[in-house]
CSV table of C-alpha atoms in Angstrom, one decimal:
chain,number,residue,atom,x,y,z
Q,1,MET,CA,-6.6,-16.0,-11.3
Q,2,PHE,CA,-8.8,-14.7,-14.1
Q,3,TYR,CA,-10.0,-11.7,-12.0
Q,4,LEU,CA,-6.6,-11.0,-10.5
Q,5,ASN,CA,-5.1,-11.0,-14.1
Q,6,HIS,CA,-7.8,-8.5,-15.1
Q,7,PHE,CA,-7.0,-6.4,-12.0
Q,8,LEU,CA,-3.4,-6.1,-13.1
Q,9,LYS,CA,-4.5,-5.4,-16.7
Q,10,SER,CA,-6.8,-2.6,-15.4
Q,11,LEU,CA,-3.9,-1.2,-13.4
Q,12,THR,CA,-1.8,-0.9,-16.5
Q,13,SER,CA,-4.7,0.6,-18.5
Q,14,PHE,CA,-5.5,3.3,-15.9
Q,15,LYS,CA,-2.0,3.9,-14.6
Q,16,LEU,CA,-2.4,7.0,-12.5
Q,17,ASN,CA,-5.7,6.0,-10.8
Q,18,GLY,CA,-4.7,2.4,-10.5
Q,19,LEU,CA,-1.3,2.8,-9.1
Q,20,LEU,CA,-2.4,5.6,-6.7
Q,21,PHE,CA,-5.1,3.3,-5.4
Q,22,VAL,CA,-2.6,0.4,-4.8
Q,23,LEU,CA,-0.1,2.8,-3.2
Q,24,LEU,CA,-2.7,4.3,-0.8
Q,25,THR,CA,-3.9,0.8,0.1
Q,26,VAL,CA,-0.3,-0.2,1.0
Q,27,ILE,CA,0.2,3.1,3.0
Q,28,LEU,CA,-3.1,2.7,4.9
Q,29,THR,CA,-2.5,-0.9,5.7
Q,30,THR,CA,1.1,-0.1,6.9
Q,31,ALA,CA,-0.2,2.9,9.0
Q,32,LEU,CA,-2.9,0.6,10.6
Q,33,HIS,CA,-0.5,-2.2,11.3
Q,34,ASN,CA,2.1,0.2,12.8
Q,35,ARG,CA,-0.3,2.4,14.7
Q,36,SER,CA,1.8,2.4,17.9
Q,37,TYR,CA,4.7,3.7,15.9
Q,38,VAL,CA,2.5,6.4,14.4
Q,39,GLN,CA,1.4,7.3,17.9
Q,40,LYS,CA,5.0,7.7,19.0
Q,41,LEU,CA,5.6,10.0,16.0
Q,42,PHE,CA,3.0,12.5,17.3
Q,43,SER,CA,3.7,12.1,21.0
Q,44,LEU,CA,5.2,15.1,22.8
Q,45,ALA,CA,7.0,12.8,25.3
Q,46,ASN,CA,10.7,12.1,24.4
Q,47,LYS,CA,10.7,15.3,22.4
Q,48,THR,CA,10.6,18.0,25.1
Q,49,ILE,CA,12.4,17.8,28.4
Q,50,THR,CA,10.2,19.2,31.1
Q,51,ARG,CA,12.3,18.0,34.0
Q,52,PRO,CA,15.4,19.8,35.4
Q,53,TYR,CA,18.5,18.5,33.7
Q,54,PHE,CA,22.3,19.1,33.1
Q,55,ASN,CA,24.6,18.2,30.3
Q,56,ALA,CA,28.1,16.8,30.6
Q,57,LEU,CA,31.0,16.4,28.1
Q,58,VAL,CA,33.0,13.3,28.8
Q,59,THR,CA,36.2,12.1,27.0
Q,60,ASN,CA,35.8,9.0,25.0
Q,61,ASP,CA,38.3,6.9,27.0
Q,62,VAL,CA,35.5,6.5,29.7
Q,63,ASN,CA,32.9,3.7,29.3
Q,64,LEU,CA,29.8,5.8,29.2
Q,65,ASN,CA,27.4,2.9,29.3
Q,66,THR,CA,28.7,1.9,32.7
Q,67,VAL,CA,28.5,5.5,33.9
Q,68,ALA,CA,24.9,5.8,32.6
Q,69,ARG,CA,23.9,2.5,34.3
Q,70,LYS,CA,25.4,3.6,37.6
Q,71,LEU,CA,23.7,7.1,37.4
Q,72,LYS,CA,20.3,5.6,36.7
Q,73,LYS,CA,20.5,3.6,39.9
Q,74,LEU,CA,20.7,6.9,41.9
Q,75,PRO,CA,17.4,8.0,43.5
Q,76,GLY,CA,16.3,11.2,41.8
Q,77,VAL,CA,17.8,10.5,38.4
Q,78,GLU,CA,15.0,10.0,35.9
Q,79,ALA,CA,16.8,9.5,32.6
Q,80,VAL,CA,20.3,9.5,31.2
Q,81,THR,CA,20.8,10.0,27.5
Q,82,ILE,CA,24.1,9.5,25.7
Q,83,LYS,CA,24.5,11.5,22.5
Q,84,LYS,CA,26.3,9.9,19.6
Q,85,VAL,CA,29.7,11.3,18.6
Q,86,ASN,CA,28.3,12.3,15.2
Q,87,ASP,CA,25.5,14.3,16.8
Q,88,VAL,CA,28.1,16.2,18.9
Q,89,LYS,CA,30.2,16.9,15.8
Q,90,ASP,CA,27.1,18.2,14.0
Q,91,GLU,CA,26.3,20.5,16.9
Q,92,LEU,CA,29.9,21.9,16.8
Q,93,GLY,CA,29.6,22.3,13.0
Q,94,SER,CA,26.5,24.5,13.6
Q,95,LEU,CA,28.6,26.8,15.9
Q,96,LYS,CA,31.2,27.6,13.1
Q,97,GLY,CA,30.0,31.1,12.8
Q,98,GLU,CA,29.9,31.9,16.5
Q,99,LEU,CA,33.2,30.4,17.6
Q,100,ASP,CA,36.8,31.2,16.6
Q,101,THR,CA,38.2,28.6,14.2
Q,102,ASP,CA,41.1,27.7,16.4
Q,103,VAL,CA,38.8,27.0,19.3
Q,104,LEU,CA,36.5,25.0,17.1
Q,105,ASN,CA,39.4,22.9,15.7
Q,106,SER,CA,40.7,22.2,19.1
Q,107,LEU,CA,37.2,21.1,20.2
Q,108,VAL,CA,36.8,18.9,17.2
Q,109,ASN,CA,40.1,17.2,17.8
Q,110,ILE,CA,39.2,16.3,21.4
Q,111,ASN,CA,37.3,13.0,21.5
Q,112,TYR,CA,34.3,13.3,23.7
Q,113,THR,CA,30.7,12.4,24.1
Q,114,SER,CA,27.8,14.4,25.4
Q,115,LEU,CA,25.6,13.1,28.2
Q,116,THR,CA,22.2,14.5,29.4
Q,117,VAL,CA,21.0,13.7,32.9
Q,118,GLU,CA,17.4,14.4,33.7
Q,119,LEU,CA,16.5,14.8,37.4
Q,120,GLY,CA,13.3,14.4,39.3
Q,121,ARG,CA,11.1,17.6,39.6
Q,122,SER,CA,10.9,17.5,43.4
Q,123,LEU,CA,14.7,17.0,43.9
Q,124,GLN,CA,16.3,19.6,46.2
Q,125,ALA,CA,19.2,21.7,45.1
Q,126,ARG,CA,21.5,19.9,47.6
Q,127,SER,CA,20.6,16.5,46.1
Q,128,GLN,CA,21.1,17.8,42.6
Q,129,SER,CA,24.7,18.9,43.3
Q,130,LEU,CA,25.4,15.6,45.0
Q,131,ILE,CA,24.4,13.8,41.8
Q,132,ARG,CA,26.8,16.1,39.8
Q,133,GLU,CA,29.6,15.5,42.3
Q,134,TYR,CA,29.0,11.7,42.1
Q,135,LEU,CA,29.3,11.9,38.3
Q,136,THR,CA,32.5,13.9,38.5
Q,137,ARG,CA,34.0,11.4,40.9
Q,138,LEU,CA,32.9,8.5,38.7
Q,139,VAL,CA,34.5,9.8,35.5
Q,140,GLY,CA,37.4,11.7,36.9
Q,141,LYS,CA,37.7,15.5,37.3
Q,142,ASP,CA,40.0,15.9,34.2
Q,143,SER,CA,37.7,13.9,31.9
Q,144,ILE,CA,34.5,15.8,32.4
Q,145,THR,CA,32.9,19.2,31.9
Q,146,ILE,CA,29.5,19.7,33.5
Q,147,SER,CA,26.9,22.4,32.8
Q,148,ASP,CA,24.7,24.1,35.3
Q,149,ILE,CA,21.4,22.6,36.2
Q,150,LYS,CA,18.7,23.9,33.7
Q,151,LYS,CA,15.1,24.2,34.8
Q,152,PRO,CA,12.9,24.3,31.7
Q,153,LYS,CA,9.5,25.9,32.0
Q,154,ILE,CA,6.7,23.3,32.1
Q,155,LEU,CA,4.7,23.7,28.9
Q,156,LYS,CA,1.3,24.8,29.7
Q,157,MET,CA,-0.9,24.1,26.7
Q,158,LYS,CA,-4.5,25.1,26.1
Q,159,LYS,CA,-7.1,22.4,25.6
Q,160,ASN,CA,-7.4,23.2,21.9
Q,161,ASP,CA,-3.6,23.5,21.3
Q,162,PRO,CA,-2.7,21.7,18.0
Q,163,TYR,CA,0.4,20.1,19.6
Q,164,LEU,CA,-1.8,18.6,22.3
Q,165,PHE,CA,-4.4,17.6,19.8
Q,166,LEU,CA,-1.7,15.8,17.8
Q,167,ASN,CA,-0.3,14.2,20.9
Q,168,ASN,CA,-3.7,12.8,21.9
Q,169,TRP,CA,-5.3,12.1,18.5
Q,170,GLY,CA,-2.4,12.3,15.9
Q,171,ASP,CA,-2.5,8.6,15.0
Q,172,LEU,CA,-6.3,8.5,14.6
Q,173,TYR,CA,-6.3,11.8,12.7
Q,174,LEU,CA,-3.7,10.5,10.3
Q,175,ILE,CA,-5.5,7.2,9.8
Q,176,GLY,CA,-8.8,9.0,9.4
Q,177,LEU,CA,-7.3,11.3,6.8
Q,178,LEU,CA,-5.7,8.4,4.9
Q,179,THR,CA,-9.0,6.5,5.0
Q,180,VAL,CA,-10.8,9.5,3.4
Q,181,ILE,CA,-8.1,9.8,0.7
Q,182,TRP,CA,-8.2,6.1,0.2
Q,183,PHE,CA,-12.0,6.1,-0.3
Q,184,ALA,CA,-11.6,9.0,-2.8
Q,185,SER,CA,-9.0,7.1,-4.8
Q,186,CYS,CA,-11.1,3.9,-4.6
Q,187,PHE,CA,-14.1,5.8,-6.0
Q,188,SER,CA,-12.0,7.4,-8.8
Q,189,PHE,CA,-10.4,4.0,-9.7
Q,190,SER,CA,-13.9,2.3,-9.6
Q,191,LYS,CA,-15.1,4.6,-12.4
Q,192,TYR,CA,-12.5,3.3,-14.7
Q,193,LEU,CA,-12.8,-0.3,-13.6
Q,194,ASN,CA,-16.5,0.0,-14.0
Q,195,ASN,CA,-16.2,0.6,-17.8
Q,196,TYR,CA,-13.6,-2.1,-18.2
Q,197,SER,CA,-15.7,-4.7,-16.3
Q,198,TYR,CA,-18.8,-3.6,-18.2
Q,199,LEU,CA,-17.2,-4.6,-21.5
Q,200,ILE,CA,-16.1,-8.0,-20.1
Q,201,GLU,CA,-19.6,-8.6,-18.7
Q,202,LYS,CA,-21.1,-7.7,-22.0
Q,203,PHE,CA,-18.9,-9.9,-24.2
Q,204,GLN,CA,-18.3,-12.8,-21.9
Q,205,ARG,CA,-20.7,-15.0,-20.1
Q,206,LYS,CA,-19.8,-13.6,-16.6
Q,207,LYS,CA,-21.7,-11.7,-13.9
Q,208,LYS,CA,-20.6,-9.1,-11.3
Q,209,VAL,CA,-17.2,-8.8,-13.0
Q,210,GLY,CA,-16.3,-5.4,-11.5
Q,211,LEU,CA,-17.0,-6.6,-7.9
Q,212,LYS,CA,-14.9,-9.7,-8.4
Q,213,ILE,CA,-12.0,-8.0,-10.1
Q,214,PHE,CA,-12.0,-5.3,-7.4
Q,215,SER,CA,-12.3,-7.7,-4.4
Q,216,PHE,CA,-9.6,-10.0,-5.8
Q,217,GLY,CA,-7.2,-7.1,-6.4
Q,218,LEU,CA,-7.9,-5.4,-3.1
Q,219,VAL,CA,-7.7,-8.5,-0.9
Q,220,THR,CA,-4.4,-9.5,-2.6
Q,221,THR,CA,-2.9,-6.0,-2.2
Q,222,VAL,CA,-3.9,-5.9,1.5
Q,223,THR,CA,-2.7,-9.4,2.2
Q,224,ALA,CA,0.7,-8.8,0.5
Q,225,SER,CA,1.1,-5.5,2.4
Q,226,LEU,CA,0.2,-7.1,5.7
Q,227,LEU,CA,2.6,-10.0,5.2
Q,228,GLY,CA,5.3,-7.5,4.4
Q,229,ASN,CA,4.5,-5.5,7.5
Q,230,LEU,CA,4.4,-8.7,9.6
Q,231,TYR,CA,7.9,-9.6,8.4
Q,232,PHE,CA,9.3,-6.3,9.8
Q,233,ASN,CA,6.9,-5.9,12.8
Q,234,PRO,CA,5.5,-9.3,13.8
Q,235,LYS,CA,2.9,-7.8,16.2
Q,236,VAL,CA,-0.7,-8.8,15.7
Q,237,ALA,CA,-2.9,-5.7,15.6
Q,238,ILE,CA,-6.4,-7.3,15.7
Q,239,ILE,CA,-8.5,-4.1,16.1
Q,240,GLU,CA,-6.6,-2.4,13.2
Q,241,TRP,CA,-7.0,-5.4,11.0
Q,242,LEU,CA,-10.7,-5.6,11.7
Q,243,PHE,CA,-10.9,-1.9,10.8
Q,244,MET,CA,-9.2,-2.7,7.5
Q,245,ILE,CA,-11.7,-5.6,6.8
Q,246,THR,CA,-14.6,-3.2,7.5
Q,247,LEU,CA,-13.1,-0.7,5.0
Q,248,ILE,CA,-12.8,-3.4,2.4
Q,249,GLY,CA,-16.5,-4.3,3.0
Q,250,PHE,CA,-17.6,-0.7,2.6
Q,251,SER,CA,-15.6,-0.3,-0.6
Q,252,LEU,CA,-17.3,-3.3,-2.1
Q,253,ILE,CA,-20.7,-1.5,-1.9
Q,254,ILE,CA,-19.5,0.8,-4.7
Q,255,PHE,CA,-19.6,-2.3,-7.1
Q,256,LYS,CA,-22.8,-3.7,-5.7
Q,257,GLN,CA,-25.0,-1.6,-8.0
Q,258,LYS,CA,-25.7,-2.6,-11.6
Q,259,MET,CA,-23.0,-1.5,-13.9
Q,260,GLU,CA,-23.5,1.2,-16.4
Q,261,TYR,CA,-21.1,2.4,-19.1
Q,262,LYS,CA,-20.1,6.0,-18.4
Q,263,LYS,CA,-18.2,8.1,-20.9
Q,264,LEU,CA,-15.1,9.3,-19.2
Q,265,VAL,CA,-13.3,12.5,-20.1
Y,1,MET,CA,-29.2,-16.2,-51.6
Y,2,ASN,CA,-32.6,-14.4,-51.9
Y,3,GLN,CA,-35.0,-13.7,-49.1
Y,4,GLU,CA,-37.5,-16.5,-50.1
Y,5,ASN,CA,-34.8,-19.2,-50.1
Y,6,LEU,CA,-33.4,-18.0,-46.8
Y,7,LEU,CA,-36.8,-18.2,-45.2
Y,8,ASN,CA,-37.4,-21.7,-46.6
Y,9,LEU,CA,-34.1,-22.8,-45.3
Y,10,LYS,CA,-34.9,-21.6,-41.7
Y,11,SER,CA,-38.4,-23.2,-41.8
Y,12,SER,CA,-37.0,-26.5,-43.0
Y,13,LYS,CA,-34.6,-26.6,-40.1
Y,14,GLY,CA,-37.5,-26.1,-37.7
Y,15,LEU,CA,-35.8,-23.2,-36.0
Y,16,ARG,CA,-39.0,-21.2,-35.3
Y,17,ASN,CA,-40.5,-23.5,-32.8
Y,18,THR,CA,-39.9,-21.2,-29.8
Y,19,PHE,CA,-39.3,-17.5,-29.2
Y,20,LEU,CA,-36.3,-15.7,-27.8
Y,21,PHE,CA,-38.0,-12.6,-26.6
Y,22,HIS,CA,-41.7,-11.8,-26.2
Y,23,LEU,CA,-42.6,-8.3,-25.4
Y,24,GLU,CA,-46.1,-7.8,-24.0
Y,25,GLY,CA,-47.4,-4.2,-23.7
Y,26,VAL,CA,-44.0,-2.9,-22.9
Y,27,SER,CA,-43.6,0.8,-22.0
Y,28,VAL,CA,-40.4,2.7,-21.0
Y,29,ASN,CA,-40.3,6.2,-19.6
Y,30,PHE,CA,-37.4,8.5,-19.0
Y,31,GLY,CA,-39.0,11.0,-16.6
Y,32,THR,CA,-41.8,12.6,-18.6
Y,33,VAL,CA,-40.5,11.3,-22.0
Y,34,HIS,CA,-42.2,8.1,-23.2
Y,35,ALA,CA,-39.5,6.2,-25.0
Y,36,LEU,CA,-41.6,3.1,-25.7
Y,37,LYS,CA,-45.4,2.9,-25.6
Y,38,ASN,CA,-47.2,-0.4,-25.3
Y,39,VAL,CA,-44.9,-2.4,-27.6
Y,40,ASN,CA,-45.9,-6.0,-28.5
Y,41,LEU,CA,-43.2,-8.0,-30.3
Y,42,THR,CA,-41.9,-11.5,-30.6
Y,43,ILE,CA,-38.4,-12.3,-31.7
Y,44,ASN,CA,-37.8,-15.9,-32.8
Y,45,PRO,CA,-34.4,-17.7,-32.9
Y,46,GLY,CA,-32.5,-17.2,-36.2
Y,47,GLU,CA,-34.5,-14.2,-37.2
Y,48,VAL,CA,-33.1,-11.1,-38.8
Y,49,LEU,CA,-35.1,-8.1,-37.4
Y,50,PHE,CA,-34.6,-4.5,-38.5
Y,51,ILE,CA,-35.8,-1.8,-36.2
Y,52,THR,CA,-36.4,1.4,-38.2
Y,53,GLY,CA,-37.6,4.8,-37.2
Y,54,LYS,CA,-36.4,8.4,-36.9
Y,55,SER,CA,-34.0,9.6,-34.3
Y,56,GLY,CA,-35.7,9.4,-30.9
Y,57,ALA,CA,-38.2,6.9,-32.1
Y,58,GLY,CA,-37.2,4.4,-29.4
Y,59,LYS,CA,-34.8,2.1,-31.3
Y,60,THR,CA,-31.9,2.3,-28.9
Y,61,THR,CA,-34.3,2.0,-25.9
Y,62,LEU,CA,-35.7,-1.2,-27.4
Y,63,LEU,CA,-32.2,-2.7,-27.9
Y,64,ASN,CA,-31.2,-1.8,-24.3
Y,65,LEU,CA,-34.4,-3.4,-23.1
Y,66,LEU,CA,-33.6,-6.6,-24.9
Y,67,ALA,CA,-30.0,-6.5,-23.6
Y,68,GLY,CA,-31.2,-6.3,-20.1
Y,69,ASP,CA,-29.7,-2.8,-19.5
Y,70,LEU,CA,-33.2,-1.3,-19.0
Y,71,ASN,CA,-36.3,-2.3,-17.1
Y,72,SER,CA,-39.8,-1.6,-18.5
Y,73,LYS,CA,-42.2,0.6,-16.6
Y,74,ALA,CA,-45.2,-1.4,-17.7
Y,75,GLY,CA,-45.6,-4.7,-19.5
Y,76,LYS,CA,-43.1,-7.5,-19.5
Y,77,VAL,CA,-40.3,-9.0,-21.5
Y,78,ILE,CA,-40.5,-12.8,-21.4
Y,79,SER,CA,-37.6,-15.1,-22.4
Y,80,PRO,CA,-38.1,-18.9,-22.8
Y,81,ASP,CA,-38.1,-20.7,-19.4
Y,82,HIS,CA,-37.0,-17.3,-17.9
Y,83,LYS,CA,-33.5,-18.2,-18.9
Y,84,THR,CA,-31.0,-15.4,-19.7
Y,85,VAL,CA,-30.5,-15.1,-23.4
Y,86,PHE,CA,-26.9,-14.1,-24.1
Y,87,THR,CA,-26.9,-11.0,-26.2
Y,88,SER,CA,-23.9,-9.1,-27.6
Y,89,GLN,CA,-24.1,-5.5,-28.7
Y,90,VAL,CA,-22.7,-3.2,-31.2
Y,91,PHE,CA,-23.3,0.1,-29.4
Y,92,GLN,CA,-24.1,3.3,-31.2
Y,93,ASP,CA,-21.2,5.0,-29.4
Y,94,LEU,CA,-19.1,1.8,-30.0
Y,95,ARG,CA,-17.6,1.7,-26.5
Y,96,LEU,CA,-14.1,0.7,-27.5
Y,97,MET,CA,-11.1,1.2,-25.3
Y,98,GLU,CA,-9.6,4.2,-27.0
Y,99,ASN,CA,-6.0,3.8,-25.5
Y,100,LYS,CA,-5.8,0.2,-26.6
Y,101,SER,CA,-5.1,-1.3,-30.0
Y,102,CYS,CA,-7.7,-2.9,-32.3
Y,103,GLU,CA,-6.4,-6.4,-31.4
Y,104,GLU,CA,-6.5,-5.6,-27.6
Y,105,ASN,CA,-10.1,-4.5,-28.0
Y,106,LEU,CA,-11.0,-7.7,-29.8
Y,107,TRP,CA,-9.5,-9.9,-27.1
Y,108,VAL,CA,-12.1,-8.5,-24.7
Y,109,SER,CA,-14.5,-11.2,-26.1
Y,110,TYR,CA,-12.2,-14.1,-25.3
Y,111,ASP,CA,-14.2,-16.3,-23.0
Y,112,PRO,CA,-12.5,-19.6,-22.1
Y,113,LYS,CA,-15.9,-21.1,-21.5
Y,114,ILE,CA,-16.7,-20.7,-25.2
Y,115,TYR,CA,-13.4,-21.3,-26.9
Y,116,LYS,CA,-11.2,-24.3,-26.4
Y,117,ASN,CA,-8.1,-22.3,-26.3
Y,118,LYS,CA,-6.6,-18.9,-27.4
Y,119,ASN,CA,-5.5,-20.3,-30.8
Y,120,GLU,CA,-9.1,-21.2,-31.7
Y,121,TYR,CA,-10.2,-17.6,-30.7
Y,122,HIS,CA,-7.3,-16.1,-32.6
Y,123,GLN,CA,-8.2,-18.1,-35.7
Y,124,ASP,CA,-11.8,-16.9,-35.6
Y,125,MET,CA,-10.6,-13.4,-35.0
Y,126,MET,CA,-8.3,-13.4,-38.0
Y,127,GLU,CA,-10.9,-14.9,-40.2
Y,128,LEU,CA,-13.4,-12.1,-39.4
Y,129,CYS,CA,-10.6,-9.4,-39.7
Y,130,ASN,CA,-9.6,-10.8,-43.0
Y,131,VAL,CA,-13.2,-10.6,-44.5
Y,132,LEU,CA,-13.8,-7.1,-43.1
Y,133,GLY,CA,-10.4,-5.8,-44.1
Y,134,VAL,CA,-9.2,-5.1,-40.5
Y,135,LYS,CA,-6.3,-7.5,-40.6
Y,136,ASP,CA,-3.6,-4.9,-41.5
Y,137,PHE,CA,-4.8,-2.4,-38.9
Y,138,LEU,CA,-4.8,-4.6,-35.8
Y,139,SER,CA,-1.9,-2.8,-34.1
Y,140,ILE,CA,-3.5,0.7,-34.6
Y,141,LYS,CA,-4.7,2.3,-31.4
Y,142,MET,CA,-8.4,3.0,-31.3
Y,143,LYS,CA,-7.9,6.7,-30.8
Y,144,ASP,CA,-6.0,6.8,-34.1
Y,145,ALA,CA,-8.5,4.7,-36.1
Y,146,ASN,CA,-11.1,6.1,-38.4
Y,147,GLY,CA,-14.9,5.7,-37.9
Y,148,GLY,CA,-15.2,2.9,-40.3
Y,149,LEU,CA,-12.4,0.8,-38.7
Y,150,LYS,CA,-13.9,1.4,-35.3
Y,151,GLN,CA,-17.3,0.3,-36.4
Y,152,LYS,CA,-15.8,-2.9,-37.9
Y,153,VAL,CA,-13.8,-3.7,-34.7
Y,154,ALA,CA,-17.0,-3.2,-32.6
Y,155,MET,CA,-18.9,-5.6,-34.9
Y,156,ILE,CA,-16.1,-8.2,-34.9
Y,157,ARG,CA,-15.9,-8.0,-31.1
Y,158,ALA,CA,-19.6,-8.6,-30.8
Y,159,LEU,CA,-19.5,-11.6,-33.2
Y,160,LEU,CA,-16.5,-13.2,-31.5
Y,161,SER,CA,-18.4,-13.5,-28.3
Y,162,LYS,CA,-20.7,-16.0,-30.1
Y,163,PRO,CA,-24.0,-14.6,-28.9
Y,164,GLN,CA,-27.5,-16.0,-29.3
Y,165,VAL,CA,-28.7,-12.6,-30.3
Y,166,LEU,CA,-26.7,-9.8,-31.8
Y,167,LEU,CA,-28.1,-6.3,-31.1
Y,168,ALA,CA,-26.6,-3.8,-33.5
Y,169,ASP,CA,-27.4,-0.1,-33.1
Y,170,GLU,CA,-26.7,1.8,-36.4
Y,171,PRO,CA,-23.8,-0.6,-37.2
Y,172,THR,CA,-23.3,0.8,-40.7
Y,173,ALA,CA,-23.5,4.5,-39.8
Y,174,ALA,CA,-19.8,5.1,-40.5
Y,175,LEU,CA,-19.5,2.6,-43.4
Y,176,ASP,CA,-19.7,3.1,-47.1
Y,177,LYS,CA,-22.3,1.0,-49.0
Y,178,GLU,CA,-19.8,-1.6,-50.1
Y,179,SER,CA,-18.6,-2.2,-46.5
Y,180,ALA,CA,-22.2,-2.2,-45.2
Y,181,MET,CA,-23.1,-4.9,-47.8
Y,182,LYS,CA,-20.1,-6.9,-46.8
Y,183,LEU,CA,-21.1,-6.6,-43.1
Y,184,PHE,CA,-24.6,-7.8,-43.9
Y,185,GLU,CA,-23.2,-10.8,-45.8
Y,186,ILE,CA,-21.2,-11.8,-42.7
Y,187,LEU,CA,-24.3,-11.4,-40.5
Y,188,ASN,CA,-26.3,-13.4,-43.0
Y,189,PHE,CA,-23.6,-16.1,-42.9
Y,190,TYR,CA,-23.7,-16.3,-39.1
Y,191,ASN,CA,-27.5,-16.2,-39.2
Y,192,VAL,CA,-27.8,-19.2,-41.5
Y,193,ARG,CA,-24.8,-21.3,-40.3
Y,194,ARG,CA,-24.9,-20.5,-36.6
Y,195,ASN,CA,-28.6,-19.6,-36.2
Y,196,LEU,CA,-27.6,-16.1,-34.9
Y,197,THR,CA,-30.5,-13.9,-34.3
Y,198,VAL,CA,-29.8,-10.3,-35.5
Y,199,VAL,CA,-31.7,-7.2,-34.3
Y,200,TRP,CA,-30.4,-4.3,-36.3
Y,201,ALA,CA,-31.5,-0.7,-35.5
Y,202,SER,CA,-31.2,1.8,-38.3
Y,203,HIS,CA,-32.8,5.1,-39.2
Y,204,ASN,CA,-32.1,4.3,-42.9
Y,205,ARG,CA,-35.2,2.4,-44.1
Y,206,ASP,CA,-34.0,2.4,-47.7
Y,207,LEU,CA,-30.8,0.6,-46.8
Y,208,VAL,CA,-32.5,-2.1,-44.7
Y,209,LYS,CA,-35.1,-2.8,-47.4
Y,210,GLN,CA,-32.3,-4.2,-49.5
Y,211,PHE,CA,-31.7,-7.0,-47.0
Y,212,PRO,CA,-34.0,-9.9,-46.4
Y,213,GLY,CA,-35.6,-9.9,-42.9
Y,214,LYS,CA,-38.4,-8.6,-40.8
Y,215,ILE,CA,-38.9,-4.9,-40.2
Y,216,VAL,CA,-40.3,-3.3,-37.1
Y,217,HIS,CA,-41.0,0.4,-37.6
Y,218,LEU,CA,-41.2,2.7,-34.5
Y,219,ASP,CA,-42.5,6.2,-34.4
Y,220,GLY,CA,-42.6,8.2,-31.2
Y,221,GLY,CA,-42.1,5.0,-29.1
Y,222,LYS,CA,-45.0,3.2,-30.8
Y,223,LEU,CA,-44.7,0.2,-32.9
Y,224,ILE,CA,-46.3,1.2,-36.3
Y,225,TYR,CA,-45.4,-1.7,-38.6
Y,226,SER,CA,-44.2,-5.2,-38.1
Y,227,GLY,CA,-43.6,-7.5,-41.1
Y,228,HIS,CA,-41.3,-8.4,-43.9
Y,229,ALA,CA,-39.3,-5.8,-45.6
Y,230,CYS,CA,-40.6,-6.5,-49.0
Y,231,PHE,CA,-44.1,-5.5,-48.0
Y,232,ILE,CA,-43.3,-2.1,-46.6
């Protein structure tokens, strides 16, 4: 408790460096614990449709979840996405400049939802139209408007394309970058903590004060951050935790050497 | 209390039966600069030792060596039974926390192993602050304090840690003669009542000659004279 108390005192004494260090520790721990989520953030999948697809506007009196479920069962249908009503209204709002206000008002007043149906790449044109016809029959001709089938170009990326790099290595790149910044902040905070601990060591009968204050503070911050993360995402990430433990170990080396008082500007 | 009486008092208490530090042919180098050259010195418990010499004579180096902040290149520093002697320092650059108040700086020395509780520490602190005239300035931030106040706070902080040896590097540099005398009276009191060993570095030989104690004079890192102040 003595060392933890002094860690908190040093945080209040060296506000900017101390709080930045704690904040970066929490961010790094969170990023490590939720690495799969970070991976998804950088992933190109789910962001770009590379398969043939068509859109449909369906009135809201139809149960779209049932329609989507039935469509998914069809061979050749890869994915069905239902867009929220708000998203559709936003899209209409963005068309204000392009459409006549009367047309826009009439469109807004109609209650409908947008649907995107992605099809298999090898599906023939005949099968594609059969799927469209099935959807029209399922919903009713008066309740649906279907677009043509769009065939997006498949993205061909070079090996060193930054998007591809982020897709493959984005999570590791972010964690690596955070680790470097964290070490820099750790080093900066250690300079201040070093002088603070030096004085305690000089005037109290204690040894290795800096190392103890830093380890108590760091372990407490990491543990609290992990517990918080576990509350929201109770997945055990052993490799990431081991990585964090290794980082803690390395950071303690800074305090292993004998303390010297340094005049700070 | 004159010097003779003081020495008799210490002898009668049998305080000089073992040494605190024994330096044997100690040399310290900083690159090509020889800070200390073949220094032989014994410091006994309850002794008041003045280290004099010009700037760069090796006074601070000797103090840092005794504090354990430096290692000798040659020779050895022996302490009894190789046990660590707890020293407290009044640094030449004071090393106070500038953004903290005088009182907050003084609480750095609060060691629960030494004091029963915070009240006891606070009582000791206030007693010293009262004698040295710091009591009314406790809430002042160090960065706003004058040199004299800073020096007094540094001295009180060192004394509050109840050390076996007090190492003071130019502790009166920013004090007037009256304050310097008062400070020495306090050190004398601690020396007699609590058997505190005082090692006081000063470039002002005339000042230290006024106080009873032993003088060690350094010149260019060499120990030139070691003896009582009255004989120098």
